[in-house]
PDB file of C-alpha atoms in Angstrom:
ATOM      1  CA  UNK A   1     146.454  95.339  39.016  1.00 47.00           C
ATOM      2  CA  UNK A   2     145.689  95.869  35.358  1.00 44.00           C
ATOM      3  CA  UNK A   3     147.153  92.604  34.073  1.00 43.00           C
ATOM      4  CA  UNK A   4     145.038  92.441  30.929  1.00 43.00           C
ATOM      5  CA  UNK A   5     145.290  94.721  27.946  1.00 41.00           C
ATOM      6  CA  UNK A   6     142.075  96.375  26.800  1.00 43.00           C
ATOM      7  CA  UNK A   7     142.285  94.726  23.366  1.00 43.00           C
ATOM      8  CA  UNK A   8     141.989  91.198  24.801  1.00 46.00           C
ATOM      9  CA  UNK A   9     139.045  91.946  27.074  1.00 45.00           C
ATOM     10  CA  UNK A  10     135.822  90.120  26.411  1.00 50.00           C
ATOM     11  CA  UNK A  11     132.642  90.852  28.260  1.00 52.00           C
ATOM     12  CA  UNK A  12     131.653  87.948  30.467  1.00 56.00           C
ATOM     13  CA  UNK A  13     128.028  87.648  31.421  1.00 56.00           C
ATOM     14  CA  UNK A  14     126.760  84.767  33.473  1.00 58.00           C
ATOM     15  CA  UNK A  15     124.261  82.848  31.397  1.00 51.00           C
ATOM     16  CA  UNK A  16     121.364  81.349  33.250  1.00 46.00           C
ATOM     17  CA  UNK A  17     118.669  79.393  31.427  1.00 42.00           C
ATOM     18  CA  UNK A  18     115.999  80.592  33.882  1.00 44.00           C
ATOM     19  CA  UNK A  19     116.677  84.276  33.221  1.00 44.00           C
ATOM     20  CA  UNK A  20     115.584  86.325  30.292  1.00 43.00           C
ATOM     21  CA  UNK A  21     118.734  88.000  28.838  1.00 42.00           C
ATOM     22  CA  UNK A  22     116.853  91.260  28.414  1.00 41.00           C
ATOM     23  CA  UNK A  23     116.349  91.494  32.181  1.00 43.00           C
ATOM     24  CA  UNK A  24     120.071  91.385  33.010  1.00 43.00           C
ATOM     25  CA  UNK A  25     121.114  94.824  34.107  1.00 47.00           C
ATOM     26  CA  UNK A  26     124.547  96.322  34.343  1.00 48.00           C
ATOM     27  CA  UNK A  27     125.455  99.213  36.566  1.00 49.00           C
ATOM     28  CA  UNK A  28     126.618 102.330  34.811  1.00 48.00           C
ATOM     29  CA  UNK A  29     127.663 105.606  36.270  1.00 44.00           C
ATOM     30  CA  UNK A  30     125.200 108.423  35.832  1.00 52.00           C
ATOM     31  CA  UNK A  31     127.904 110.740  34.510  1.00 55.00           C
ATOM     32  CA  UNK A  32     129.600 110.339  31.145  1.00 75.00           C
ATOM     33  CA  UNK A  33     132.837 109.070  32.711  1.00 88.00           C
ATOM     34  CA  UNK A  34     132.770 106.108  35.090  1.00 87.00           C
ATOM     35  CA  UNK A  35     134.122 106.641  38.591  1.00 93.00           C
ATOM     36  CA  UNK A  36     137.545 105.443  39.641  1.00 93.00           C
ATOM     37  CA  UNK A  37     135.857 102.602  41.566  1.00 93.00           C
ATOM     38  CA  UNK A  38     133.834 101.527  38.503  1.00 94.00           C
ATOM     39  CA  UNK A  39     136.958 101.566  36.323  1.00 95.00           C
ATOM     40  CA  UNK A  40     138.890  99.493  38.851  1.00 95.00           C
ATOM     41  CA  UNK A  41     135.992  97.067  39.221  1.00 95.00           C
ATOM     42  CA  UNK A  42     135.820  96.624  35.434  1.00 95.00           C
ATOM     43  CA  UNK A  43     139.601  96.063  35.206  1.00 95.00           C
ATOM     44  CA  UNK A  44     139.499  93.553  38.070  1.00 95.00           C
ATOM     45  CA  UNK A  45     136.584  91.713  36.487  1.00 95.00           C
ATOM     46  CA  UNK A  46     138.366  91.559  33.120  1.00 95.00           C
ATOM     47  CA  UNK A  47     141.530  90.314  34.831  1.00 94.00           C
ATOM     48  CA  UNK A  48     139.625  87.548  36.604  1.00 93.00           C
ATOM     49  CA  UNK A  49     137.859  86.534  33.384  1.00 93.00           C
ATOM     50  CA  UNK A  50     141.213  86.468  31.579  1.00 93.00           C
ATOM     51  CA  UNK A  51     142.571  84.259  34.377  1.00 92.00           C
ATOM     52  CA  UNK A  52     139.660  81.858  33.848  1.00 92.00           C
ATOM     53  CA  UNK A  53     140.287  81.773  30.084  1.00 92.00           C
ATOM     54  CA  UNK A  54     144.001  81.034  30.652  1.00 91.00           C
ATOM     55  CA  UNK A  55     143.277  78.399  33.305  1.00 89.00           C
ATOM     56  CA  UNK A  56     144.099  74.822  32.299  1.00 89.00           C
ATOM     57  CA  UNK A  57     141.556  73.505  31.538  1.00 88.00           C
ATOM     58  CA  UNK A  58     139.721  76.750  30.758  1.00 85.00           C
ATOM     59  CA  UNK A  59     136.887  77.472  33.181  1.00 87.00           C
ATOM     60  CA  UNK A  60     133.509  78.976  32.524  1.00 86.00           C
ATOM     61  CA  UNK A  61     132.277  81.541  34.996  1.00 86.00           C
ATOM     62  CA  UNK A  62     129.255  79.439  35.913  1.00 85.00           C
ATOM     63  CA  UNK A  63     131.552  76.604  37.078  1.00 87.00           C
ATOM     64  CA  UNK A  64     133.818  78.880  39.106  1.00 90.00           C
ATOM     65  CA  UNK A  65     133.957  78.130  42.832  1.00 92.00           C
ATOM     66  CA  UNK A  66     135.592  79.560  45.924  1.00 93.00           C
ATOM     67  CA  UNK A  67     138.566  77.254  45.298  1.00 93.00           C
ATOM     68  CA  UNK A  68     139.170  78.924  41.927  1.00 94.00           C
ATOM     69  CA  UNK A  69     138.988  82.339  43.588  1.00 95.00           C
ATOM     70  CA  UNK A  70     141.661  81.185  46.063  1.00 95.00           C
ATOM     71  CA  UNK A  71     143.855  80.010  43.161  1.00 94.00           C
ATOM     72  CA  UNK A  72     143.438  83.453  41.620  1.00 94.00           C
ATOM     73  CA  UNK A  73     144.465  85.174  44.857  1.00 94.00           C
ATOM     74  CA  UNK A  74     147.559  82.945  45.109  1.00 92.00           C
ATOM     75  CA  UNK A  75     148.370  83.774  41.479  1.00 93.00           C
ATOM     76  CA  UNK A  76     148.161  87.505  42.276  1.00 92.00           C
ATOM     77  CA  UNK A  77     150.697  87.145  45.099  1.00 87.00           C
ATOM     78  CA  UNK A  78     153.511  87.095  42.543  1.00 89.00           C
ATOM     79  CA  UNK A  79     152.654  90.718  41.695  1.00 90.00           C
ATOM     80  CA  UNK A  80     152.591  91.873  45.333  1.00 85.00           C
ATOM     81  CA  UNK A  81     154.647  94.729  46.743  1.00 86.00           C
ATOM     82  CA  UNK A  82     154.312  94.050  50.470  1.00 83.00           C
ATOM     83  CA  UNK A  83     157.174  92.333  52.292  1.00 82.00           C
ATOM     84  CA  UNK A  84     155.719  89.585  54.475  1.00 84.00           C
ATOM     85  CA  UNK A  85     158.231  87.995  56.833  1.00 84.00           C
ATOM     86  CA  UNK A  86     158.159  84.235  57.347  1.00 82.00           C
ATOM     87  CA  UNK A  87     158.398  82.612  60.785  1.00 81.00           C
ATOM     88  CA  UNK A  88     162.134  81.762  60.589  1.00 85.00           C
ATOM     89  CA  UNK A  89     163.037  85.321  59.525  1.00 85.00           C
ATOM     90  CA  UNK A  90     164.803  87.270  62.295  1.00 86.00           C
ATOM     91  CA  UNK A  91     162.611  90.279  61.466  1.00 83.00           C
ATOM     92  CA  UNK A  92     159.319  88.400  61.938  1.00 84.00           C
ATOM     93  CA  UNK A  93     157.110  90.532  64.156  1.00 83.00           C
ATOM     94  CA  UNK A  94     159.110  93.746  63.748  1.00 81.00           C
ATOM     95  CA  UNK A  95     157.143  96.657  62.272  1.00 77.00           C
ATOM     96  CA  UNK A  96     160.280  98.342  60.850  1.00 80.00           C
ATOM     97  CA  UNK A  97     163.028  95.803  60.049  1.00 78.00           C
ATOM     98  CA  UNK A  98     166.555  97.250  60.214  1.00 83.00           C
ATOM     99  CA  UNK A  99     167.926  95.386  57.180  1.00 84.00           C
ATOM    100  CA  UNK A 100     166.743  93.664  53.989  1.00 84.00           C
ATOM    101  CA  UNK A 101     165.785  89.990  54.041  1.00 83.00           C
ATOM    102  CA  UNK A 102     164.869  87.322  51.455  1.00 82.00           C
ATOM    103  CA  UNK A 103     161.213  87.069  52.510  1.00 84.00           C
ATOM    104  CA  UNK A 104     158.706  87.199  49.632  1.00 82.00           C
ATOM    105  CA  UNK A 105     156.706  90.145  48.389  1.00 85.00           C
ATOM    106  CA  UNK A 106     152.979  89.419  48.527  1.00 87.00           C
ATOM    107  CA  UNK A 107     149.672  91.167  48.062  1.00 90.00           C
ATOM    108  CA  UNK A 108     148.670  93.191  51.099  1.00 90.00           C
ATOM    109  CA  UNK A 109     145.595  92.052  52.981  1.00 91.00           C
ATOM    110  CA  UNK A 110     143.797  95.353  52.411  1.00 92.00           C
ATOM    111  CA  UNK A 111     144.333  95.092  48.656  1.00 92.00           C
ATOM    112  CA  UNK A 112     142.964  91.545  48.570  1.00 94.00           C
ATOM    113  CA  UNK A 113     139.989  92.504  50.707  1.00 95.00           C
ATOM    114  CA  UNK A 114     139.117  95.448  48.445  1.00 95.00           C
ATOM    115  CA  UNK A 115     139.622  93.290  45.333  1.00 95.00           C
ATOM    116  CA  UNK A 116     137.213  90.629  46.596  1.00 96.00           C
ATOM    117  CA  UNK A 117     134.659  93.317  47.390  1.00 95.00           C
ATOM    118  CA  UNK A 118     134.860  94.725  43.864  1.00 96.00           C
ATOM    119  CA  UNK A 119     134.702  91.257  42.284  1.00 96.00           C
ATOM    120  CA  UNK A 120     131.680  90.333  44.416  1.00 95.00           C
ATOM    121  CA  UNK A 121     129.857  93.391  43.118  1.00 95.00           C
ATOM    122  CA  UNK A 122     130.971  92.787  39.520  1.00 95.00           C
ATOM    123  CA  UNK A 123     129.806  89.160  39.644  1.00 94.00           C
ATOM    124  CA  UNK A 124     126.281  90.220  40.559  1.00 92.00           C
ATOM    125  CA  UNK A 125     126.282  93.083  38.045  1.00 93.00           C
ATOM    126  CA  UNK A 126     127.172  90.588  35.317  1.00 91.00           C
ATOM    127  CA  UNK A 127     124.179  88.370  35.997  1.00 88.00           C
ATOM    128  CA  UNK A 128     125.349  86.192  38.881  1.00 87.00           C
ATOM    129  CA  UNK A 129     123.029  85.256  41.720  1.00 89.00           C
ATOM    130  CA  UNK A 130     124.182  86.511  45.148  1.00 89.00           C
ATOM    131  CA  UNK A 131     123.699  83.079  46.748  1.00 90.00           C
ATOM    132  CA  UNK A 132     126.070  81.440  44.242  1.00 90.00           C
ATOM    133  CA  UNK A 133     128.724  84.188  44.290  1.00 94.00           C
ATOM    134  CA  UNK A 134     132.134  82.422  44.551  1.00 95.00           C
ATOM    135  CA  UNK A 135     133.743  85.619  45.904  1.00 95.00           C
ATOM    136  CA  UNK A 136     131.527  85.411  48.964  1.00 93.00           C
ATOM    137  CA  UNK A 137     132.341  81.769  49.658  1.00 94.00           C
ATOM    138  CA  UNK A 138     133.217  80.767  53.207  1.00 95.00           C
ATOM    139  CA  UNK A 139     136.672  79.548  52.108  1.00 95.00           C
ATOM    140  CA  UNK A 140     137.472  82.989  50.662  1.00 95.00           C
ATOM    141  CA  UNK A 141     136.386  84.758  53.863  1.00 95.00           C
ATOM    142  CA  UNK A 142     138.504  82.386  55.967  1.00 95.00           C
ATOM    143  CA  UNK A 143     141.492  82.867  53.654  1.00 94.00           C
ATOM    144  CA  UNK A 144     141.240  86.664  53.910  1.00 95.00           C
ATOM    145  CA  UNK A 145     141.022  86.463  57.694  1.00 94.00           C
ATOM    146  CA  UNK A 146     144.082  84.179  57.809  1.00 93.00           C
ATOM    147  CA  UNK A 147     146.071  86.493  55.518  1.00 92.00           C
ATOM    148  CA  UNK A 148     145.140  89.476  57.699  1.00 92.00           C
ATOM    149  CA  UNK A 149     146.158  87.707  60.894  1.00 90.00           C
ATOM    150  CA  UNK A 150     149.430  86.357  59.468  1.00 87.00           C
ATOM    151  CA  UNK A 151     150.451  89.700  57.978  1.00 87.00           C
ATOM    152  CA  UNK A 152     149.630  91.434  61.236  1.00 85.00           C
ATOM    153  CA  UNK A 153     151.863  88.996  63.170  1.00 83.00           C
ATOM    154  CA  UNK A 154     154.629  89.242  60.581  1.00 78.00           C
ATOM    155  CA  UNK A 155     154.658  93.045  60.912  1.00 76.00           C
ATOM    156  CA  UNK A 156     154.060  93.131  64.632  1.00 59.00           C
ATOM    157  CA  UNK A 157     150.858  95.122  64.135  1.00 57.00           C
ATOM    158  CA  UNK A 158     147.434  94.070  65.326  1.00 53.00           C
ATOM    159  CA  UNK A 159     144.229  94.536  63.379  1.00 53.00           C
ATOM    160  CA  UNK A 160     141.907  94.583  66.347  1.00 58.00           C
ATOM    161  CA  UNK A 161     138.395  95.767  65.788  1.00 57.00           C
ATOM    162  CA  UNK A 162     137.871  99.187  67.244  1.00 61.00           C
ATOM    163  CA  UNK A 163     135.395  99.094  70.068  1.00 66.00           C
ATOM    164  CA  UNK A 164     132.653 101.610  70.199  1.00 70.00           C
ATOM    165  CA  UNK A 165     132.850 103.886  73.171  1.00 72.00           C
ATOM    166  CA  UNK A 166     129.882 103.556  75.443  1.00 72.00           C
ATOM    167  CA  UNK A 167     127.687 106.622  75.531  1.00 71.00           C
ATOM    168  CA  UNK A 168     128.108 108.567  78.761  1.00 73.00           C
ATOM    169  CA  UNK A 169     125.206 107.878  81.033  1.00 73.00           C
ATOM    170  CA  UNK A 170     123.498 110.779  82.699  1.00 72.00           C
ATOM    171  CA  UNK A 171     122.796 109.660  86.194  1.00 63.00           C
ATOM    172  CA  UNK A 172     119.533 110.638  87.794  1.00 63.00           C
ATOM    173  CA  UNK A 173     121.273 111.380  91.096  1.00 59.00           C
ATOM    174  CA  UNK A 174     123.462 114.058  89.502  1.00 53.00           C
ATOM    175  CA  UNK A 175     120.468 115.866  88.051  1.00 54.00           C
ATOM    176  CA  UNK A 176     118.515 115.562  91.312  1.00 55.00           C
ATOM    177  CA  UNK A 177     121.301 117.129  93.403  1.00 57.00           C
ATOM    178  CA  UNK A 178     121.713 120.000  90.943  1.00 56.00           C
ATOM    179  CA  UNK A 179     118.151 121.207  91.551  1.00 56.00           C
TER     180      UNK A 179
END
């Protein structure tokens, strides 16, 4: 997802008049090399900031809302690698289609979900308040749920939550008869 070259990256911090800039902290790995997750989070954050700079009109991070996050996710769909069948496609609902079709390639739900998680963390690490985090907006959560459900139907696979198995109960009658 590295859509931005390192030379064009600018560090975006969220400026808040109520905060002292010396109190803004950034997370750094304790080792000399950042983890794979930290590198990906930094690349994703830089990509999103680049998207905001290229937006017409350009947007500041403090004015970014859940709607802008949704625009960003739609923009990323053009770089997707997952075939998602549309309703009129004869292969809609088949997990392994027998032939190619003209349905679009899109971002997979799991990739979008992980991306939003990393961007949520990066937003707060760069000075954003958790209660104003656009990546945690209700519209974004609903969009991710809809993408998950649609992609599951298109592939014929369900993403049901796994139920916890109930713990086996030890009956008192079984222990009483054993003695």
